[in-house]
Coordinates of C-alpha atoms in Angstrom, one line a residue:
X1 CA -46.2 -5.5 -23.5
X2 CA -45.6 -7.6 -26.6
X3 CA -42.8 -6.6 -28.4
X4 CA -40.9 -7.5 -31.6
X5 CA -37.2 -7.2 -31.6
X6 CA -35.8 -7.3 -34.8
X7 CA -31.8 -7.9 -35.4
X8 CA -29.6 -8.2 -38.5
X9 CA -27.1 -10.6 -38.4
X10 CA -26.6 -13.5 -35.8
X11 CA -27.2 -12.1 -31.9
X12 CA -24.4 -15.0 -30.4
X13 CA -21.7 -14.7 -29.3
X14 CA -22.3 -12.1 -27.5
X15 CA -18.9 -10.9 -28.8
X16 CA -19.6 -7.2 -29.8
X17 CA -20.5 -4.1 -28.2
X18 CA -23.6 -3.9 -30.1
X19 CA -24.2 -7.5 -29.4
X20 CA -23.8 -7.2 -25.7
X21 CA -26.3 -4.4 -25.4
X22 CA -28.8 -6.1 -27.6
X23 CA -28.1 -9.5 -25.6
X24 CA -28.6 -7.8 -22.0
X25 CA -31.6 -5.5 -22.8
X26 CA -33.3 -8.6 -24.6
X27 CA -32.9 -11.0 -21.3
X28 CA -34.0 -8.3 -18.9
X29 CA -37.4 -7.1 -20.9
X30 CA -38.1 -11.0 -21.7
X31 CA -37.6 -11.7 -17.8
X32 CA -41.0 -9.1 -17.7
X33 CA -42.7 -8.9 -21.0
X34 CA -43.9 -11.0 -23.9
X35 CA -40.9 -10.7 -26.3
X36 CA -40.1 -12.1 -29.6
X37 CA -37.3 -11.9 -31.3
X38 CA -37.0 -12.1 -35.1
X39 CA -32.8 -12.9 -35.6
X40 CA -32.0 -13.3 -39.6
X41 CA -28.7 -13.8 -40.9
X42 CA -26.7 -14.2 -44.3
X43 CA -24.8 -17.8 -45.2
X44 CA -25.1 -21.8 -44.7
X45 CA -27.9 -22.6 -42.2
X46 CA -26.0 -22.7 -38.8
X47 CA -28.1 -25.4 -36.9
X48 CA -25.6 -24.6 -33.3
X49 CA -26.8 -20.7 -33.4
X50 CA -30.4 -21.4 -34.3
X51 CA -30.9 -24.2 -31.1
X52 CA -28.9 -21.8 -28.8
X53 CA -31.0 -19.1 -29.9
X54 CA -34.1 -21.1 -29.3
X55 CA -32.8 -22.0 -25.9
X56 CA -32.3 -19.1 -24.9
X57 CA -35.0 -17.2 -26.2
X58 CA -37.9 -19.5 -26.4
X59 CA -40.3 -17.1 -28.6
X60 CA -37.6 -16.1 -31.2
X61 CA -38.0 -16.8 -35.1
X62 CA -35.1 -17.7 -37.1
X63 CA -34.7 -16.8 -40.9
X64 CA -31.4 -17.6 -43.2
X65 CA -31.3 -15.5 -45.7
X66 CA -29.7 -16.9 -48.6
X67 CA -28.1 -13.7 -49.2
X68 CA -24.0 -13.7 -49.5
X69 CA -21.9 -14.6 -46.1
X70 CA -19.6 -12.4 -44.4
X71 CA -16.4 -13.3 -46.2
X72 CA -14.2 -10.7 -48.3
X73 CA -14.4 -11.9 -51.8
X74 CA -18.7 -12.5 -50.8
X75 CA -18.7 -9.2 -49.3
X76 CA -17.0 -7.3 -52.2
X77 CA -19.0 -9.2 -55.2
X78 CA -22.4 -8.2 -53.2
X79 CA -21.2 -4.9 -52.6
X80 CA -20.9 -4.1 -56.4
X81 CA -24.4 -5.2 -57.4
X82 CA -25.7 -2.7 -54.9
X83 CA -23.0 0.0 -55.3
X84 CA -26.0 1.9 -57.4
X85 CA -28.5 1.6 -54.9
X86 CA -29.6 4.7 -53.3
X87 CA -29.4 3.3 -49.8
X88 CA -25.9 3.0 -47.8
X89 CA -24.6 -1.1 -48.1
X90 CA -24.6 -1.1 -44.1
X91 CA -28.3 -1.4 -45.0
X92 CA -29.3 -2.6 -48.4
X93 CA -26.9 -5.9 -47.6
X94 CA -29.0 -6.7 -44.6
X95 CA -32.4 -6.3 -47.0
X96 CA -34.5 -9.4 -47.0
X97 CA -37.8 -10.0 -49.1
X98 CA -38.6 -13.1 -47.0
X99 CA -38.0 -10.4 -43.4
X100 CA -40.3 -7.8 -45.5
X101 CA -42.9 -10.6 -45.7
X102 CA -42.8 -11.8 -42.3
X103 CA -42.9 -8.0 -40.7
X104 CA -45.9 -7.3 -43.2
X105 CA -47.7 -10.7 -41.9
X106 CA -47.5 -9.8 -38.5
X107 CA -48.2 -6.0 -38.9
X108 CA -51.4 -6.9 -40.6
X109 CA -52.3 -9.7 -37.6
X110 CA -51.3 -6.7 -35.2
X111 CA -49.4 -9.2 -32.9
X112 CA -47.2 -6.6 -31.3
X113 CA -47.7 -3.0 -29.3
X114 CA -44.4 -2.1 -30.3
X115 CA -41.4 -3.5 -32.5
X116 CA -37.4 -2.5 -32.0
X117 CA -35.5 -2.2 -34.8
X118 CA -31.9 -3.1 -33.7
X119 CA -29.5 -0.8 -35.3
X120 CA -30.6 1.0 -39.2
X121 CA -29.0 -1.9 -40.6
X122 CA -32.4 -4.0 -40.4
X123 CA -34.4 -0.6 -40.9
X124 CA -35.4 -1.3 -45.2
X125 CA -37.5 -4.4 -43.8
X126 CA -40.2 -2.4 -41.9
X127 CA -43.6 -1.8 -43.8
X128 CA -45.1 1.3 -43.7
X129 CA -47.6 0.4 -41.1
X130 CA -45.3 -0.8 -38.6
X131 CA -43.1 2.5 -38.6
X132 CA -46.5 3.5 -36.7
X133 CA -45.4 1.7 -33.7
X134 CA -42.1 0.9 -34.0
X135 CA -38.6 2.1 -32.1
X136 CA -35.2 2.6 -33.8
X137 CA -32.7 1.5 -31.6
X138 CA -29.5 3.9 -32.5
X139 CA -26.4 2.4 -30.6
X140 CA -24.1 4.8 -33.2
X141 CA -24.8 7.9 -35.1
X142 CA -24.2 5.7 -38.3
X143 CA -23.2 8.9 -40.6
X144 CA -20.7 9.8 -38.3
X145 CA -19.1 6.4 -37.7
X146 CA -18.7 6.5 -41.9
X147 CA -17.4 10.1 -41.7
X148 CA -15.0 9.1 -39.4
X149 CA -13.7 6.7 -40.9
X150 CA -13.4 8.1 -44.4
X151 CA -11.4 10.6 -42.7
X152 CA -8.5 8.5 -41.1
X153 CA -8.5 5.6 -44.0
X154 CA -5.5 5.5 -45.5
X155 CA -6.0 3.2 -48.6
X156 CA -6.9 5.9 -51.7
X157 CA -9.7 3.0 -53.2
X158 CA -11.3 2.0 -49.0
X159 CA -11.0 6.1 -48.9
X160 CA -13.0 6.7 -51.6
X161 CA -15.9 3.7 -50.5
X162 CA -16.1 5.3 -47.0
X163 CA -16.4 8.9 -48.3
X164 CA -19.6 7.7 -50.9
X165 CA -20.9 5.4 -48.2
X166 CA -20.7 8.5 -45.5
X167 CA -22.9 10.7 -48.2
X168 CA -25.7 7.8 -48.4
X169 CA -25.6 6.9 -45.2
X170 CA -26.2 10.9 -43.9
X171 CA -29.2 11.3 -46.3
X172 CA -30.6 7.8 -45.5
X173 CA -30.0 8.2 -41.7
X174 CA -31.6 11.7 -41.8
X175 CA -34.8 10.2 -43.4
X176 CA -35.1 6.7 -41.3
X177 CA -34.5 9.0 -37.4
X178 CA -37.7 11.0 -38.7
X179 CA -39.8 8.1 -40.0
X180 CA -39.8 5.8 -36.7
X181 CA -42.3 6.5 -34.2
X182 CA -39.5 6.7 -31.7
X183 CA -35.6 6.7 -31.6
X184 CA -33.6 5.6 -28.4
X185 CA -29.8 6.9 -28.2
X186 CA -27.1 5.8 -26.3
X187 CA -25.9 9.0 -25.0
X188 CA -26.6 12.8 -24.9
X189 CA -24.3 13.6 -27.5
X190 CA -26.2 11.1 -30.1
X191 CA -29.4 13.0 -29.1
X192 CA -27.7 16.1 -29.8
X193 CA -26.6 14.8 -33.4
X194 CA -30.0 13.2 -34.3
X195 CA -31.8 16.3 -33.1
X196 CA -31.2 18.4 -36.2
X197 CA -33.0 14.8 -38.1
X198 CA -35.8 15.1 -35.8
X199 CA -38.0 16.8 -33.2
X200 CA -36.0 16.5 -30.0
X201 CA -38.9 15.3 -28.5
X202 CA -39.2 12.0 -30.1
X203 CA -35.7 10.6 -28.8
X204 CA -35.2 9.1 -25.6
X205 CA -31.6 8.4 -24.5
X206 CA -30.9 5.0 -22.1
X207 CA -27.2 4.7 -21.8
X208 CA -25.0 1.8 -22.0
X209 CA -25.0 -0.5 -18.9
X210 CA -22.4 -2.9 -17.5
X211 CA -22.7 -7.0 -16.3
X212 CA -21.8 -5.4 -12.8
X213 CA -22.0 -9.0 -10.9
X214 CA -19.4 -10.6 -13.8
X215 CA -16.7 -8.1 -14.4
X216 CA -16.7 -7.2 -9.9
X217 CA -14.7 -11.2 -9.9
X218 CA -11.7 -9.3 -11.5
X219 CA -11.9 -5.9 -9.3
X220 CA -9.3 -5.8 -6.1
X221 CA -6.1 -8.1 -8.0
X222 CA -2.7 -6.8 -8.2
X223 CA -2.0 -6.6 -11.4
X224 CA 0.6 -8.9 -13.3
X225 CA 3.2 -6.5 -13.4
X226 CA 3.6 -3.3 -15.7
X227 CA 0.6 -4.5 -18.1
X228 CA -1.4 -2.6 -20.5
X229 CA -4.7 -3.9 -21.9
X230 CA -6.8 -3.3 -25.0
X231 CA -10.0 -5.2 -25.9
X232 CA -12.3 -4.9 -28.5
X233 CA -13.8 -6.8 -31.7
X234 CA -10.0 -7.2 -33.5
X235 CA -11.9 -6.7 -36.9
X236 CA -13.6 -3.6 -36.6
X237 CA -11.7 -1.0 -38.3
X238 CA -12.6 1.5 -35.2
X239 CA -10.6 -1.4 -33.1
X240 CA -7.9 -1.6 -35.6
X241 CA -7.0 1.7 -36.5
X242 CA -6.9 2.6 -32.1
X243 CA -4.2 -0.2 -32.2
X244 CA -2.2 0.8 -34.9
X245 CA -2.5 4.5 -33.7
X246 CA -1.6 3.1 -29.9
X247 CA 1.6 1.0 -31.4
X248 CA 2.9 3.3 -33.7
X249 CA 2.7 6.7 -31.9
X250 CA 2.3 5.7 -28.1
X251 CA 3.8 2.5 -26.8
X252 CA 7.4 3.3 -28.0
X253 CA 7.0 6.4 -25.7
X254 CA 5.6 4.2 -22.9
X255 CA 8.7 1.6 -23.3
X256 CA 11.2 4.0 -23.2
X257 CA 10.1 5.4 -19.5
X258 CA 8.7 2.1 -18.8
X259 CA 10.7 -1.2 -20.0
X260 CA 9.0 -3.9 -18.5
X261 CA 5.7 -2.6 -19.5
X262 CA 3.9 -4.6 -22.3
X263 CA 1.0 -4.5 -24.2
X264 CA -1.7 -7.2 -24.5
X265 CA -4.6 -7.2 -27.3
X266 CA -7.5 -9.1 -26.8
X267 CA -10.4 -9.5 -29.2
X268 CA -11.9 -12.1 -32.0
X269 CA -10.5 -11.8 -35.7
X270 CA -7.4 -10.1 -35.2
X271 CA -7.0 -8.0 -38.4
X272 CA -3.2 -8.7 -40.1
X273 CA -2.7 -4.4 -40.0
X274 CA -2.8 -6.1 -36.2
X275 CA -1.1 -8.9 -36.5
X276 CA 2.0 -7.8 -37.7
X277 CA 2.5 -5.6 -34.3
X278 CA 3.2 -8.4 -32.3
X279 CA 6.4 -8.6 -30.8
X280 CA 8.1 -9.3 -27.9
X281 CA 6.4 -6.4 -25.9
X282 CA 3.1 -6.5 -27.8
X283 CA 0.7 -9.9 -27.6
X284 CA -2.0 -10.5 -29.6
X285 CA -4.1 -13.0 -28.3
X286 CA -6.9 -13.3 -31.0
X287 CA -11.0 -14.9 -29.5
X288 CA -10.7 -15.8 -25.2
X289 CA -12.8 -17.5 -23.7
X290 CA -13.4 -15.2 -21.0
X291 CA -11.9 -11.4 -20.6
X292 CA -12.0 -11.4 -17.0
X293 CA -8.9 -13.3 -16.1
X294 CA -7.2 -10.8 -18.5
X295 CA -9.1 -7.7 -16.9
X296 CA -7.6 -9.3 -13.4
X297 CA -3.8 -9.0 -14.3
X298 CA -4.2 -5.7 -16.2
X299 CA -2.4 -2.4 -14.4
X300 CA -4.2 -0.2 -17.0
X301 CA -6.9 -0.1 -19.7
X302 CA -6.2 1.8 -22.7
X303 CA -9.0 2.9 -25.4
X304 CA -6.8 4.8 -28.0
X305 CA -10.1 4.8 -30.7
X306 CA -10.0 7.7 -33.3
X307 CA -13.1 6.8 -34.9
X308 CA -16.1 5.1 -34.4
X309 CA -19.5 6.1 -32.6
X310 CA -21.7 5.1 -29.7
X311 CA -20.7 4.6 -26.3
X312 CA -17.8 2.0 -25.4
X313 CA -19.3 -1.1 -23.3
X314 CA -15.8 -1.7 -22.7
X315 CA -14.9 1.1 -20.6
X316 CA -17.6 0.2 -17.9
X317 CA -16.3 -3.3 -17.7
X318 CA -12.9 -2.2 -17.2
X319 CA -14.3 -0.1 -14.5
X320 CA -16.7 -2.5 -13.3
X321 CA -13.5 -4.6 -13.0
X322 CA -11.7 -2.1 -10.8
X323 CA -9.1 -0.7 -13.3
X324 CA -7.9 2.7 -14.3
X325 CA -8.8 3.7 -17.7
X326 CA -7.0 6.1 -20.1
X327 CA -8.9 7.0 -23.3
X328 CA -9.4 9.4 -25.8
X329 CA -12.3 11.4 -26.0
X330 CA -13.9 9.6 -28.7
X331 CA -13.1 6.3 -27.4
X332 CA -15.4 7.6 -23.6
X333 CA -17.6 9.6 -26.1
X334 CA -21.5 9.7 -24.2
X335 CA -20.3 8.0 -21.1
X336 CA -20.7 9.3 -17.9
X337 CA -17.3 9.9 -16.8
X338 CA -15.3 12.4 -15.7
X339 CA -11.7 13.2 -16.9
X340 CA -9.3 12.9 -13.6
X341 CA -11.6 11.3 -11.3
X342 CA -12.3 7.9 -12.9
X343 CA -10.9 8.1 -15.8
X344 CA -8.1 9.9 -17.7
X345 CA -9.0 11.3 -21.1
X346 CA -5.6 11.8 -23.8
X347 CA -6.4 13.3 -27.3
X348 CA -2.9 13.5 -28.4
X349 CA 0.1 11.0 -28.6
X350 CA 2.3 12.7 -25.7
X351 CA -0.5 12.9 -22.9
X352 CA -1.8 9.8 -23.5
X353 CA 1.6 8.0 -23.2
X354 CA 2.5 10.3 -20.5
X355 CA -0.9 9.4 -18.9
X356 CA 0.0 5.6 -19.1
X357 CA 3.6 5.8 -17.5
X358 CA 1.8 7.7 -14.6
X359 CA -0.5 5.1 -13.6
X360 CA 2.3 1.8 -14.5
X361 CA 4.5 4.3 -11.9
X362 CA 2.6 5.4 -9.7
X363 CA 0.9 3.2 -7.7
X364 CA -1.1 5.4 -5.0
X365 CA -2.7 7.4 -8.1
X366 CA -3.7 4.4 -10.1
X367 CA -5.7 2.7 -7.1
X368 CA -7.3 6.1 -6.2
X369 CA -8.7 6.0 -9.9
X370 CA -9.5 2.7 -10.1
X371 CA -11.9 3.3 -6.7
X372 CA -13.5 5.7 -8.3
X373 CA -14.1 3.6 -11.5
X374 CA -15.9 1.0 -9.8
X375 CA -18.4 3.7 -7.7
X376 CA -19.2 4.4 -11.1
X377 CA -19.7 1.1 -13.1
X378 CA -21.9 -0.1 -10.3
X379 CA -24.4 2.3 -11.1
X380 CA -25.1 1.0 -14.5
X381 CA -25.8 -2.5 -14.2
X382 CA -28.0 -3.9 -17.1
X383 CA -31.0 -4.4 -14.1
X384 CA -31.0 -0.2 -13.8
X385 CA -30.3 0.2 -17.7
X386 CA -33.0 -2.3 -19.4
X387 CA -35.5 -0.5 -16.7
X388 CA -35.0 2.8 -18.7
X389 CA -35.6 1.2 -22.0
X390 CA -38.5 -0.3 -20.9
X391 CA -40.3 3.2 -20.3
X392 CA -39.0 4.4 -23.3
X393 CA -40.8 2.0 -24.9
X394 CA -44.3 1.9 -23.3
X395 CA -44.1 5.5 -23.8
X396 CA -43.4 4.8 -27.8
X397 CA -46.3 2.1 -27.7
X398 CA -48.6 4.6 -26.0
X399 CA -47.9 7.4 -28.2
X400 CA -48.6 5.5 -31.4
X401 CA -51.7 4.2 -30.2
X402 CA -53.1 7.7 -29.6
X403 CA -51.6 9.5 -32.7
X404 CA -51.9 9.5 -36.4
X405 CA -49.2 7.3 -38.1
X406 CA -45.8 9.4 -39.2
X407 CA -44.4 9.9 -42.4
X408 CA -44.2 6.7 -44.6
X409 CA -41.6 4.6 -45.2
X410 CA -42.5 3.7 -48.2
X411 CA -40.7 5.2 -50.4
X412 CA -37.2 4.3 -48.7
X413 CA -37.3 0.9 -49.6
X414 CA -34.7 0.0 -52.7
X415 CA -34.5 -3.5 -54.2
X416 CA -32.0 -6.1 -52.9

């Protein structure tokens, strides 16, 4: 097949969950088909990311934008002049006439069978004609991420962003799931949500895989003591709320039964709500080089996430890495796993600090968990996973050459 892959934002590092799904299902279908990816991104021209990219993917196509960068005081000016727009800013901020031109060249020169568009966010660039045959690649239920959040935010004025940004991005994500040819989730439960947007039919679900060879280096260490690990992109407000909610309401609980136990938080850009929890039983290591040496002296792997969407790569790498895991149900939402066999699942502040001291304690019922956590990761290496999403999408390409185009996008478009 020849297919377009089409990602906002830079693709390296591959620091992100999204990133590290994107990354992994990119080198796998490459390794097989003719693939070209189209990678745009806001800012100064960053000559290291666009040689690295080349490197690494011969066939890709580089665009800067222009538009504003990623910084606060950039972020919040753009965000004003498009505060109007009918279209969530999760979108219309990653809106690019020179992306529109390019897709609309190549549509016209029919160079692909079928194009990817890599979360919504690059979804306002497709022309009409290549909705026909293209994929939207949903890692998140968008509207519900925004929900989410809206709901916990504490700040009155973020509160009130969230909430109008939830109510675009609903309508907007309703109208983009039925104009796509075809939709891929991430689990069962995004099906489920998107299926009241949709026909059922026309979504395909490949879940979230695991680097099974990489994180297996770190499986079979005794840990370094009682230590708890968290990691996660220190900047993403899913990230950052699960460690204030984890600091405020569970560790105390953990250090009282446990007080050697301490808590280690490992992630890129730690936020300051973050920051300022670091203390003699709490590190905050800010951007590693590698997780793995972390993963090895870990005794348990805590995902304490309240909001958010998707599926968490970070559980299978924990699991790939041999540790026991103790989440909430959100934070293992549309992963196969299975509360009390490989994983522990806490929705409340007692059980999951009650679930913690168990496993720092108890040595026999940690290992017996951990076992079964890396039965499971090792049957969702990226090999297995990119496999699936191949089908899905000569199944997509087939379809669309065989059946009238779907309803046009054209009218979704809003100005940048």
């Amino acid at each position: 097949m020849r297919i377009l892959w089409v990602k906002a934002g830079k693709l390296l590092p591959v620091d992100t969950g999204g990133k590290i799904r994107s990354y992994n299902l990119l080198r796998q279908l490459a390794a097989r088909h003719e693939v070209t990816l189209l990678t745009y991104y806001a800012g100064p021209t960053d000559e290291a990311y666009e040689a690295e990219i080349e490197k690494q993917f011969p066939s890709a196509v580089t665009v800067r934008t222009g538009a504003p960068g990623e910084g606060l005081p950039a972020q919040g000016l753009n965000y004003l002049r498009k505060m109007f727009s009918p279209a969530p800013y999760a979108v219309t901020k990653f809106t690019s006439p020179e992306v529109q031109r390019l897709l609309s060249q190549w549509t016209g020169e029919r160079r692909f069978d079928v194009a990817v568009c890599d979360f919504l966010a690059a979804s306002l660039n497709f022309p009409p004609e290549l909705a026909r045959v293209s994929v939207l690649f949903q890692h998140n239920v968008e509207s519900v991420l925004w929900q989410r959040q809206a709901r916990h935010e504490r700040n009155p004025a973020l509160h009130l962003v969230y909430k109008i940004e939830a109510v675009k991005m609903l309508r907007y994500e309703r109208r983009m799931v039925d104009a796509f040819r075809h939709v891929i989730a991430v689990s069962e439960n995004d099906r489920e949500l998107m299926s009241g947007m949709t026909d059922p039919a026309r979504i395909s679900i490949v879940p979230t895989g695991v680097d099974v060879e990489q994180y297996r280096a770190a499986a079979g260490h005794e840990p370094a003591g009682p230590l708890v690990l968290f990691l996660g992109s220190m900047d993403w407000e899913a990230n950052v709320d699960g460690v204030e909610y984890f600091c405020r309401d569970i560790w105390p609980r953990v250090l009282a039964a446990v007080p050697r136990a301490r808590f280690r938080v490992v992630g890129r850009d730690p936020h300051p709500r973050v920051l300022r929890h670091a203390s003699a039983t709490v590190e905050v290591t800010g951007r590693v080089p590698s997780v793995v040496g972390h993963l090895k002296e870990a005794a348990v792997f805590v995902v304490p996430l309240r909001v958010g969407g998707g599926t968490r790569l970070k559980i299978y790498e924990a699991m790939a890495a041999g540790k026991a895991v103790v989440s909430t149900t959100i934070g293992a939402e549309g992963l196969d796993v299975h509360d009390g066999r490989d994983i522990i699942i806490a929705d409340d502040a007692e059980k999951f600090a009650a679930s913690v001291i168990e496993l720092l304690q108890d040595d026999g019922r940690r290992r017996e968990l951990e076992r079964a956590a890396s039965e499971l990761a090792a049957r969702y290496d990226w090999k297995a996973i990119a496999a699936h999403f191949e089908e899905s999408l000569s199944r997509a390409a087939e379809q669309a050459s065989a059946a009238p185009p779907l309803s046009s996008l054209r009218g979704a478009r809003v100005p940048n």
